[in-house]
PDB file of C-alpha atoms in Angstrom:
ATOM      1  CA  MET A   1      41.613 -29.737  34.890  1.00 65.00           C
ATOM      2  CA  LYS A   2      38.737 -32.234  35.131  1.00 71.00           C
ATOM      3  CA  ALA A   3      36.217 -29.385  35.228  1.00 71.00           C
ATOM      4  CA  LEU A   4      37.744 -27.834  32.114  1.00 80.00           C
ATOM      5  CA  ARG A   5      37.567 -31.165  30.278  1.00 77.00           C
ATOM      6  CA  THR A   6      33.926 -31.564  31.331  1.00 77.00           C
ATOM      7  CA  VAL A   7      33.034 -28.115  30.010  1.00 83.00           C
ATOM      8  CA  ALA A   8      34.947 -28.709  26.768  1.00 84.00           C
ATOM      9  CA  SER A   9      33.200 -32.054  26.289  1.00 85.00           C
ATOM     10  CA  ALA A  10      29.770 -30.450  26.868  1.00 86.00           C
ATOM     11  CA  VAL A  11      30.535 -27.696  24.347  1.00 91.00           C
ATOM     12  CA  LEU A  12      31.632 -30.258  21.756  1.00 91.00           C
ATOM     13  CA  ILE A  13      28.461 -32.296  22.352  1.00 92.00           C
ATOM     14  CA  LEU A  14      26.239 -29.248  21.828  1.00 93.00           C
ATOM     15  CA  LEU A  15      28.223 -28.211  18.769  1.00 94.00           C
ATOM     16  CA  GLY A  16      27.921 -31.695  17.337  1.00 93.00           C
ATOM     17  CA  ALA A  17      24.190 -31.820  18.030  1.00 94.00           C
ATOM     18  CA  SER A  18      23.731 -28.427  16.351  1.00 93.00           C
ATOM     19  CA  LEU A  19      25.693 -29.541  13.278  1.00 95.00           C
ATOM     20  CA  ILE A  20      23.586 -32.686  12.972  1.00 95.00           C
ATOM     21  CA  ALA A  21      20.426 -30.579  13.195  1.00 93.00           C
ATOM     22  CA  SER A  22      21.837 -28.221  10.541  1.00 92.00           C
ATOM     23  CA  TRP A  23      22.385 -31.264   8.324  1.00 94.00           C
ATOM     24  CA  ALA A  24      18.700 -32.103   8.649  1.00 92.00           C
ATOM     25  CA  VAL A  25      17.634 -28.546   7.771  1.00 90.00           C
ATOM     26  CA  GLY A  26      20.162 -28.153   4.958  1.00 90.00           C
ATOM     27  CA  GLY A  27      19.055 -31.376   3.288  1.00 90.00           C
ATOM     28  CA  VAL A  28      15.457 -30.178   3.057  1.00 88.00           C
ATOM     29  CA  LEU A  29      16.494 -26.791   1.609  1.00 87.00           C
ATOM     30  CA  VAL A  30      18.693 -28.375  -1.039  1.00 89.00           C
ATOM     31  CA  ARG A  31      15.970 -30.825  -2.036  1.00 87.00           C
ATOM     32  CA  THR A  32      13.333 -28.089  -2.403  1.00 85.00           C
ATOM     33  CA  VAL A  33      15.633 -26.179  -4.747  1.00 84.00           C
ATOM     34  CA  GLU A  34      16.434 -29.259  -6.813  1.00 82.00           C
ATOM     35  CA  ASP A  35      12.844 -30.476  -7.216  1.00 80.00           C
ATOM     36  CA  GLY A  36      11.406 -27.044  -8.089  1.00 78.00           C
ATOM     37  CA  THR A  37       9.318 -26.590  -4.947  1.00 79.00           C
ATOM     38  CA  ALA A  38      11.352 -23.560  -3.912  1.00 80.00           C
ATOM     39  CA  VAL A  39      11.046 -21.581  -7.149  1.00 80.00           C
ATOM     40  CA  HIS A  40       7.308 -22.326  -7.278  1.00 78.00           C
ATOM     41  CA  GLY A  41       6.858 -20.818  -3.814  1.00 80.00           C
ATOM     42  CA  ILE A  42       9.069 -17.827  -4.641  1.00 81.00           C
ATOM     43  CA  ALA A  43       7.153 -17.163  -7.867  1.00 80.00           C
ATOM     44  CA  GLU A  44       3.809 -17.596  -6.142  1.00 79.00           C
ATOM     45  CA  ARG A  45       4.712 -14.930  -3.589  1.00 79.00           C
ATOM     46  CA  ALA A  46       6.073 -12.661  -6.327  1.00 78.00           C
ATOM     47  CA  LEU A  47       2.874 -12.916  -8.388  1.00 77.00           C
ATOM     48  CA  ALA A  48       0.913 -11.799  -5.340  1.00 77.00           C
ATOM     49  CA  THR A  49       2.780  -8.465  -5.556  1.00 79.00           C
ATOM     50  CA  ASP A  50       0.996  -5.834  -7.657  1.00 78.00           C
ATOM     51  CA  ALA A  51       4.192  -4.143  -8.836  1.00 81.00           C
ATOM     52  CA  ILE A  52       5.596  -7.362 -10.298  1.00 80.00           C
ATOM     53  CA  VAL A  53       2.306  -8.293 -11.986  1.00 80.00           C
ATOM     54  CA  ASP A  54       1.975  -4.759 -13.388  1.00 81.00           C
ATOM     55  CA  ALA A  55       5.498  -4.926 -14.847  1.00 83.00           C
ATOM     56  CA  ALA A  56       4.743  -8.273 -16.496  1.00 81.00           C
ATOM     57  CA  ALA A  57       1.436  -6.941 -17.835  1.00 81.00           C
ATOM     58  CA  ASP A  58       3.128  -3.882 -19.342  1.00 83.00           C
ATOM     59  CA  ALA A  59       5.824  -6.021 -20.961  1.00 82.00           C
ATOM     60  CA  MET A  60       3.227  -8.366 -22.446  1.00 81.00           C
ATOM     61  CA  ALA A  61       1.121  -5.506 -23.811  1.00 80.00           C
ATOM     62  CA  ASP A  62       4.120  -3.672 -25.272  1.00 81.00           C
ATOM     63  CA  GLY A  63       5.385  -6.827 -26.950  1.00 81.00           C
ATOM     64  CA  ALA A  64       1.959  -7.649 -28.360  1.00 79.00           C
ATOM     65  CA  LEU A  65       1.358  -4.156 -29.748  1.00 79.00           C
ATOM     66  CA  ASP A  66       4.800  -4.116 -31.380  1.00 81.00           C
ATOM     67  CA  ALA A  67       4.197  -7.546 -32.922  1.00 79.00           C
ATOM     68  CA  ILE A  68       0.788  -6.473 -34.230  1.00 77.00           C
ATOM     69  CA  ALA A  69       2.319  -3.362 -35.813  1.00 79.00           C
ATOM     70  CA  GLU A  70       5.016  -5.491 -37.447  1.00 79.00           C
ATOM     71  CA  ALA A  71       2.249  -7.731 -38.816  1.00 73.00           C
ATOM     72  CA  GLY A  72       0.878  -4.693 -40.658  1.00 76.00           C
ATOM     73  CA  VAL A  73      -2.179  -3.960 -38.526  1.00 72.00           C
ATOM     74  CA  ASP A  74      -2.481  -0.308 -37.483  1.00 71.00           C
ATOM     75  CA  LEU A  75      -4.416  -0.502 -34.235  1.00 68.00           C
ATOM     76  CA  GLU A  76      -4.144   3.228 -33.617  1.00 72.00           C
ATOM     77  CA  ARG A  77      -5.861   4.016 -36.935  1.00 72.00           C
ATOM     78  CA  LEU A  78      -8.573   1.501 -36.115  1.00 68.00           C
ATOM     79  CA  GLY A  79      -8.969   3.001 -32.664  1.00 70.00           C
ATOM     80  CA  LEU A  80      -8.394  -0.367 -31.040  1.00 69.00           C
ATOM     81  CA  ASP A  81      -4.946   0.016 -29.499  1.00 74.00           C
ATOM     82  CA  ALA A  82      -6.350   0.936 -26.078  1.00 81.00           C
ATOM     83  CA  ALA A  83      -8.819  -1.955 -26.164  1.00 78.00           C
ATOM     84  CA  VAL A  84      -6.112  -4.483 -27.062  1.00 77.00           C
ATOM     85  CA  ARG A  85      -3.783  -3.170 -24.369  1.00 80.00           C
ATOM     86  CA  ALA A  86      -6.567  -3.271 -21.787  1.00 81.00           C
ATOM     87  CA  ALA A  87      -7.468  -6.844 -22.753  1.00 78.00           C
ATOM     88  CA  ILE A  88      -3.878  -8.058 -22.448  1.00 77.00           C
ATOM     89  CA  GLU A  89      -3.117  -6.192 -19.233  1.00 79.00           C
ATOM     90  CA  GLY A  90      -6.388  -7.338 -17.711  1.00 78.00           C
ATOM     91  CA  ALA A  91      -5.628 -10.935 -18.636  1.00 75.00           C
ATOM     92  CA  ALA A  92      -2.186 -10.659 -17.035  1.00 75.00           C
ATOM     93  CA  ARG A  93      -3.858  -9.857 -13.716  1.00 78.00           C
ATOM     94  CA  SER A  94      -6.190 -12.870 -13.850  1.00 78.00           C
ATOM     95  CA  ASP A  95      -5.848 -16.084 -11.865  1.00 79.00           C
ATOM     96  CA  ASP A  96      -5.714 -18.083 -15.101  1.00 77.00           C
ATOM     97  CA  PHE A  97      -2.604 -16.244 -16.234  1.00 77.00           C
ATOM     98  CA  ARG A  98      -1.032 -16.632 -12.791  1.00 79.00           C
ATOM     99  CA  ASP A  99      -1.604 -20.387 -12.962  1.00 80.00           C
ATOM    100  CA  ALA A 100      -0.182 -20.521 -16.485  1.00 77.00           C
ATOM    101  CA  VAL A 101       2.937 -18.649 -15.345  1.00 77.00           C
ATOM    102  CA  LEU A 102       3.411 -20.995 -12.385  1.00 79.00           C
ATOM    103  CA  ASP A 103       3.116 -24.003 -14.696  1.00 78.00           C
ATOM    104  CA  GLN A 104       5.888 -22.624 -16.885  1.00 77.00           C
ATOM    105  CA  ILE A 105       8.022 -21.755 -13.870  1.00 76.00           C
ATOM    106  CA  ASP A 106       7.635 -25.304 -12.587  1.00 74.00           C
ATOM    107  CA  ALA A 107       9.011 -26.519 -15.898  1.00 72.00           C
ATOM    108  CA  ALA A 108      11.897 -24.033 -15.671  1.00 70.00           C
ATOM    109  CA  HIS A 109      13.006 -24.919 -12.145  1.00 74.00           C
ATOM    110  CA  ALA A 110      16.363 -26.111 -13.498  1.00 77.00           C
ATOM    111  CA  GLN A 111      17.093 -22.487 -14.447  1.00 78.00           C
ATOM    112  CA  PHE A 112      16.536 -21.413 -10.841  1.00 79.00           C
ATOM    113  CA  ALA A 113      18.721 -24.215  -9.494  1.00 81.00           C
ATOM    114  CA  ALA A 114      21.496 -23.318 -11.954  1.00 82.00           C
ATOM    115  CA  GLU A 115      21.400 -19.615 -11.073  1.00 81.00           C
ATOM    116  CA  ALA A 116      21.205 -20.326  -7.351  1.00 82.00           C
ATOM    117  CA  THR A 117      24.366 -22.432  -7.502  1.00 82.00           C
ATOM    118  CA  ALA A 118      26.362 -20.498 -10.144  1.00 82.00           C
ATOM    119  CA  GLU A 119      29.665 -19.347  -8.660  1.00 80.00           C
ATOM    120  CA  ASP A 120      30.412 -16.526 -11.100  1.00 81.00           C
ATOM    121  CA  ARG A 121      26.938 -14.947 -11.368  1.00 84.00           C
ATOM    122  CA  ALA A 122      27.029 -11.163 -10.988  1.00 86.00           C
ATOM    123  CA  PRO A 123      24.457  -9.729  -8.543  1.00 87.00           C
ATOM    124  CA  ALA A 124      21.200  -9.289 -10.454  1.00 87.00           C
ATOM    125  CA  PRO A 125      17.470  -9.932 -10.002  1.00 87.00           C
ATOM    126  CA  LEU A 126      16.144 -13.429 -10.604  1.00 84.00           C
ATOM    127  CA  LEU A 127      14.191 -13.271 -13.857  1.00 83.00           C
ATOM    128  CA  ILE A 128      12.165 -16.190 -15.192  1.00 81.00           C
ATOM    129  CA  ASP A 129      11.340 -15.938 -18.909  1.00 81.00           C
ATOM    130  CA  ILE A 130       7.711 -16.766 -19.693  1.00 80.00           C
ATOM    131  CA  ASP A 131       6.327 -17.613 -23.137  1.00 80.00           C
ATOM    132  CA  ALA A 132       3.090 -15.623 -23.237  1.00 77.00           C
ATOM    133  CA  SER A 133       2.386 -16.007 -26.980  1.00 78.00           C
ATOM    134  CA  GLY A 134      -0.484 -18.459 -26.701  1.00 77.00           C
ATOM    135  CA  TYR A 135      -2.111 -16.572 -23.880  1.00 76.00           C
ATOM    136  CA  VAL A 136      -1.844 -13.204 -25.667  1.00 77.00           C
ATOM    137  CA  ASN A 137      -3.196 -14.620 -28.944  1.00 76.00           C
ATOM    138  CA  ALA A 138      -6.230 -15.978 -27.115  1.00 76.00           C
ATOM    139  CA  ARG A 139      -6.936 -12.587 -25.535  1.00 75.00           C
ATOM    140  CA  ILE A 140      -6.560 -10.755 -28.870  1.00 75.00           C
ATOM    141  CA  ASP A 141      -9.034 -13.163 -30.484  1.00 74.00           C
ATOM    142  CA  ASP A 142     -11.578 -12.041 -27.882  1.00 71.00           C
ATOM    143  CA  VAL A 143     -11.319  -8.362 -28.896  1.00 72.00           C
ATOM    144  CA  PRO A 144     -14.238  -7.506 -31.270  1.00 70.00           C
ATOM    145  CA  GLY A 145     -13.189  -6.289 -34.699  1.00 65.00           C
ATOM    146  CA  ILE A 146      -9.510  -7.241 -34.412  1.00 67.00           C
ATOM    147  CA  GLY A 147      -9.205 -10.945 -33.721  1.00 60.00           C
ATOM    148  CA  SER A 148      -9.671 -12.025 -37.331  1.00 65.00           C
ATOM    149  CA  ARG A 149      -7.242  -9.392 -38.665  1.00 69.00           C
ATOM    150  CA  VAL A 150      -4.240 -10.292 -36.541  1.00 70.00           C
ATOM    151  CA  PRO A 151      -2.278 -13.457 -37.313  1.00 71.00           C
ATOM    152  CA  ASP A 152      -0.961 -15.591 -34.493  1.00 73.00           C
ATOM    153  CA  LEU A 153       1.871 -13.718 -32.829  1.00 73.00           C
ATOM    154  CA  ALA A 154       5.234 -15.119 -31.703  1.00 76.00           C
ATOM    155  CA  LEU A 155       6.242 -12.845 -28.853  1.00 76.00           C
ATOM    156  CA  GLU A 156       9.607 -12.511 -27.238  1.00 80.00           C
ATOM    157  CA  PRO A 157       9.709 -14.219 -23.807  1.00 81.00           C
ATOM    158  CA  VAL A 158       8.423 -11.976 -21.033  1.00 79.00           C
ATOM    159  CA  PRO A 159      10.833 -11.701 -18.088  1.00 81.00           C
ATOM    160  CA  VAL A 160       9.078 -11.977 -14.722  1.00 81.00           C
ATOM    161  CA  ARG A 161      11.141 -10.682 -11.810  1.00 84.00           C
ATOM    162  CA  VAL A 162      10.543 -13.069  -8.953  1.00 81.00           C
ATOM    163  CA  LEU A 163      13.368 -11.860  -6.669  1.00 84.00           C
ATOM    164  CA  SER A 164      15.277  -8.602  -6.391  1.00 85.00           C
ATOM    165  CA  ALA A 165      19.067  -8.624  -6.763  1.00 87.00           C
ATOM    166  CA  THR A 166      19.630  -8.153  -3.021  1.00 86.00           C
ATOM    167  CA  ALA A 167      17.158 -10.863  -2.016  1.00 83.00           C
ATOM    168  CA  PHE A 168      18.505 -13.342  -4.542  1.00 87.00           C
ATOM    169  CA  GLU A 169      22.104 -12.797  -3.441  1.00 87.00           C
ATOM    170  CA  ARG A 170      21.061 -13.556   0.133  1.00 84.00           C
ATOM    171  CA  VAL A 171      19.228 -16.666  -1.046  1.00 84.00           C
ATOM    172  CA  ARG A 172      22.310 -17.768  -3.000  1.00 87.00           C
ATOM    173  CA  THR A 173      24.537 -17.254   0.034  1.00 84.00           C
ATOM    174  CA  GLY A 174      22.090 -19.059   2.307  1.00 84.00           C
ATOM    175  CA  TYR A 175      21.805 -21.902  -0.190  1.00 86.00           C
ATOM    176  CA  ARG A 176      25.580 -22.351  -0.135  1.00 88.00           C
ATOM    177  CA  TYR A 177      25.374 -22.671   3.658  1.00 88.00           C
ATOM    178  CA  ALA A 178      22.575 -25.227   3.288  1.00 89.00           C
ATOM    179  CA  GLU A 179      24.531 -27.207   0.711  1.00 91.00           C
ATOM    180  CA  LEU A 180      27.577 -27.197   2.977  1.00 92.00           C
ATOM    181  CA  ALA A 181      25.462 -28.350   5.929  1.00 93.00           C
ATOM    182  CA  GLN A 182      23.848 -31.101   3.868  1.00 93.00           C
ATOM    183  CA  ARG A 183      27.229 -32.384   2.685  1.00 94.00           C
ATOM    184  CA  TRP A 184      29.287 -32.124   5.866  1.00 95.00           C
ATOM    185  CA  GLY A 185      26.960 -31.332   8.784  1.00 94.00           C
ATOM    186  CA  LEU A 186      26.328 -34.941   9.810  1.00 94.00           C
ATOM    187  CA  TRP A 187      29.971 -35.996   9.623  1.00 96.00           C
ATOM    188  CA  ALA A 188      31.211 -32.830  11.304  1.00 95.00           C
ATOM    189  CA  GLY A 189      28.640 -33.305  14.067  1.00 95.00           C
ATOM    190  CA  ILE A 190      29.681 -36.900  14.648  1.00 94.00           C
ATOM    191  CA  ALA A 191      33.339 -35.850  14.651  1.00 95.00           C
ATOM    192  CA  CYS A 192      32.643 -33.212  17.326  1.00 94.00           C
ATOM    193  CA  ILE A 193      30.836 -35.755  19.477  1.00 93.00           C
ATOM    194  CA  VAL A 194      33.689 -38.270  19.109  1.00 91.00           C
ATOM    195  CA  LEU A 195      36.159 -35.519  20.032  1.00 92.00           C
ATOM    196  CA  GLY A 196      34.021 -34.780  23.074  1.00 87.00           C
ATOM    197  CA  LEU A 197      34.334 -38.431  24.047  1.00 85.00           C
ATOM    198  CA  VAL A 198      38.099 -38.184  23.783  1.00 85.00           C
ATOM    199  CA  VAL A 199      38.178 -35.026  25.898  1.00 82.00           C
ATOM    200  CA  THR A 200      35.861 -36.118  28.687  1.00 78.00           C
ATOM    201  CA  HIS A 201      37.168 -37.905  31.765  1.00 69.00           C
ATOM    202  CA  ARG A 202      33.817 -39.609  32.472  1.00 72.00           C
ATOM    203  CA  THR A 203      32.715 -41.882  29.635  1.00 74.00           C
ATOM    204  CA  ARG A 204      29.937 -43.690  31.473  1.00 74.00           C
ATOM    205  CA  TRP A 205      27.289 -41.034  30.779  1.00 77.00           C
ATOM    206  CA  PHE A 206      28.746 -39.684  27.583  1.00 84.00           C
ATOM    207  CA  LEU A 207      26.633 -41.539  25.027  1.00 87.00           C
ATOM    208  CA  ALA A 208      23.467 -40.743  26.966  1.00 86.00           C
ATOM    209  CA  LYS A 209      24.341 -37.048  27.068  1.00 89.00           C
ATOM    210  CA  ALA A 210      25.219 -36.997  23.369  1.00 91.00           C
ATOM    211  CA  GLY A 211      21.991 -38.709  22.317  1.00 91.00           C
ATOM    212  CA  LEU A 212      19.840 -36.529  24.530  1.00 92.00           C
ATOM    213  CA  ALA A 213      21.613 -33.396  23.252  1.00 93.00           C
ATOM    214  CA  VAL A 214      20.871 -34.312  19.629  1.00 94.00           C
ATOM    215  CA  GLY A 215      17.273 -35.054  20.569  1.00 94.00           C
ATOM    216  CA  ALA A 216      16.943 -31.797  22.493  1.00 94.00           C
ATOM    217  CA  VAL A 217      18.387 -29.584  19.719  1.00 94.00           C
ATOM    218  CA  ALA A 218      16.448 -31.228  16.879  1.00 93.00           C
ATOM    219  CA  GLY A 219      13.334 -31.473  19.032  1.00 92.00           C
ATOM    220  CA  GLY A 220      13.648 -27.838  20.035  1.00 92.00           C
ATOM    221  CA  LEU A 221      13.803 -26.798  16.387  1.00 89.00           C
ATOM    222  CA  TRP A 222      10.806 -29.020  15.680  1.00 91.00           C
ATOM    223  CA  LEU A 223       8.845 -27.284  18.427  1.00 89.00           C
ATOM    224  CA  VAL A 224       9.871 -23.830  17.165  1.00 86.00           C
ATOM    225  CA  LEU A 225       8.823 -24.817  13.634  1.00 85.00           C
ATOM    226  CA  THR A 226       5.517 -26.203  14.879  1.00 85.00           C
ATOM    227  CA  TRP A 227       4.644 -23.224  17.055  1.00 86.00           C
ATOM    228  CA  TRP A 228       6.167 -20.262  15.199  1.00 80.00           C
ATOM    229  CA  GLY A 229       6.806 -21.606  11.709  1.00 79.00           C
ATOM    230  CA  VAL A 230       9.883 -21.016   9.586  1.00 78.00           C
ATOM    231  CA  GLU A 231      10.088 -17.449  10.916  1.00 79.00           C
ATOM    232  CA  GLY A 232      10.878 -18.800  14.376  1.00 78.00           C
ATOM    233  CA  ILE A 233      13.867 -20.792  13.126  1.00 76.00           C
ATOM    234  CA  ALA A 234      15.025 -17.876  10.938  1.00 78.00           C
ATOM    235  CA  ARG A 235      15.106 -15.595  13.988  1.00 78.00           C
ATOM    236  CA  ALA A 236      17.431 -18.057  15.722  1.00 71.00           C
ATOM    237  CA  LEU A 237      19.939 -18.125  12.841  1.00 73.00           C
ATOM    238  CA  PRO A 238      22.974 -15.795  12.628  1.00 69.00           C
ATOM    239  CA  GLY A 239      21.722 -12.421  11.383  1.00 71.00           C
ATOM    240  CA  GLY A 240      18.096 -13.337  12.094  1.00 72.00           C
ATOM    241  CA  GLN A 241      15.493 -13.066   9.357  1.00 70.00           C
ATOM    242  CA  ASP A 242      17.549 -10.396   7.558  1.00 72.00           C
ATOM    243  CA  GLY A 243      20.677 -12.551   7.398  1.00 73.00           C
ATOM    244  CA  ALA A 244      21.604 -14.739   4.430  1.00 70.00           C
ATOM    245  CA  ALA A 245      20.633 -17.997   6.147  1.00 73.00           C
ATOM    246  CA  GLY A 246      17.330 -16.565   7.406  1.00 76.00           C
ATOM    247  CA  GLU A 247      16.488 -15.020   4.023  1.00 74.00           C
ATOM    248  CA  ALA A 248      17.170 -18.308   2.254  1.00 76.00           C
ATOM    249  CA  LEU A 249      15.071 -20.256   4.740  1.00 76.00           C
ATOM    250  CA  LEU A 250      12.111 -17.884   4.436  1.00 76.00           C
ATOM    251  CA  ARG A 251      12.270 -17.698   0.642  1.00 77.00           C
ATOM    252  CA  ILE A 252      12.951 -21.358  -0.122  1.00 78.00           C
ATOM    253  CA  VAL A 253      10.811 -23.258   2.374  1.00 78.00           C
ATOM    254  CA  THR A 254       7.184 -23.476   1.236  1.00 69.00           C
ATOM    255  CA  ALA A 255       4.216 -25.037   3.030  1.00 67.00           C
ATOM    256  CA  GLU A 256       5.214 -28.439   1.662  1.00 68.00           C
ATOM    257  CA  GLY A 257       8.795 -27.755   2.710  1.00 74.00           C
ATOM    258  CA  VAL A 258       7.664 -26.997   6.268  1.00 81.00           C
ATOM    259  CA  ASP A 259       6.058 -30.431   6.488  1.00 83.00           C
ATOM    260  CA  ALA A 260       9.200 -32.109   5.134  1.00 85.00           C
ATOM    261  CA  LEU A 261      11.419 -30.110   7.482  1.00 88.00           C
ATOM    262  CA  ALA A 262       9.250 -30.903  10.493  1.00 89.00           C
ATOM    263  CA  GLY A 263       9.274 -34.577   9.567  1.00 90.00           C
ATOM    264  CA  ARG A 264      13.044 -34.741   9.237  1.00 91.00           C
ATOM    265  CA  LEU A 265      13.709 -32.839  12.451  1.00 93.00           C
ATOM    266  CA  GLY A 266      11.215 -35.077  14.213  1.00 93.00           C
ATOM    267  CA  VAL A 267      13.002 -38.230  13.016  1.00 94.00           C
ATOM    268  CA  VAL A 268      16.411 -36.905  14.078  1.00 95.00           C
ATOM    269  CA  ALA A 269      15.008 -35.892  17.466  1.00 94.00           C
ATOM    270  CA  LEU A 270      13.402 -39.296  18.040  1.00 95.00           C
ATOM    271  CA  VAL A 271      16.566 -41.163  17.041  1.00 94.00           C
ATOM    272  CA  GLY A 272      18.675 -38.979  19.337  1.00 92.00           C
ATOM    273  CA  LEU A 273      16.295 -39.370  22.256  1.00 92.00           C
ATOM    274  CA  ALA A 274      16.067 -43.131  21.698  1.00 93.00           C
ATOM    275  CA  VAL A 275      19.849 -43.492  21.653  1.00 90.00           C
ATOM    276  CA  GLY A 276      20.118 -41.298  24.743  1.00 87.00           C
ATOM    277  CA  ALA A 277      17.440 -43.248  26.610  1.00 89.00           C
ATOM    278  CA  VAL A 278      19.021 -46.630  25.825  1.00 89.00           C
ATOM    279  CA  ALA A 279      22.476 -45.358  26.771  1.00 84.00           C
ATOM    280  CA  LEU A 280      21.101 -43.851  29.984  1.00 81.00           C
ATOM    281  CA  ALA A 281      19.456 -47.141  30.940  1.00 82.00           C
ATOM    282  CA  GLY A 282      22.686 -48.967  30.181  1.00 76.00           C
ATOM    283  CA  ALA A 283      24.709 -46.549  32.306  1.00 68.00           C
ATOM    284  CA  LEU A 284      22.319 -46.892  35.233  1.00 72.00           C
ATOM    285  CA  LEU A 285      22.378 -50.700  34.973  1.00 74.00           C
ATOM    286  CA  MET A 286      26.155 -50.700  34.842  1.00 69.00           C
ATOM    287  CA  GLY A 287      26.258 -48.504  37.946  1.00 61.00           C
ATOM    288  CA  ARG A 288      23.998 -50.876  39.857  1.00 60.00           C
ATOM    289  CA  ARG A 289      26.123 -53.852  38.945  1.00 59.00           C
ATOM    290  CA  ARG A 290      29.250 -52.086  40.157  1.00 58.00           C
ATOM    291  CA  ALA A 291      27.492 -51.178  43.410  1.00 52.00           C
TER     292      ALA A 291
END
């Protein structure tokens, strides 16, 4: 019976330590979504994909040509439709346009947070609407023989697909896990450790074991993050990198997020190890006094 209680106590300690570590990870993920860091990183990776940039370029060019036609300028008769399209599509593939899109996406991070947390959202790609009017007007002004003839255009927002429907649903599911861990992970972890204290028949070493377990789990994740990056932690999650939690971690955590995550795991590990070391010294001292 004593052996069974010892095993049960050890399992509860490890479970509690893991939940506390999940609280640390979940808090960083939630914060990166709320402050816009996550959507910036997602958009940055999307804009490095040729297919997504090409789709945005086509949408911008189509919208501009339609608006010019509605303004009464017949580009086809002037023989300038191909030149205007080429100018707009070429501009959409430039670094300046990419930076302009990222600036707008930073300002629209609340849209990403709302869609990531919406409970009744049907599965669909994540689209961020970009106002390209000013950028398109500037490019048209640079086209010889047409800039002075076309008034400033007010284009419909251009949707930029930054995540596919499948990827975004996994991110949404993973975010719900992160939010749950941020809200309840710490308290659930502490509750498991307290329950382990109730179960165990040897309380002298319990606090030392609990503190060292928290330090070991959080420190182990810190080492994995330091050596193998976010991919290393994602592989250790249920479902691996293809699971909802792994997908969310890989999509949401940017370079800045890695630093924040490493810092938080490091603090939790140090606190756990410090508590464990003090409790271990106290247990040893108490044993000597009894002897």
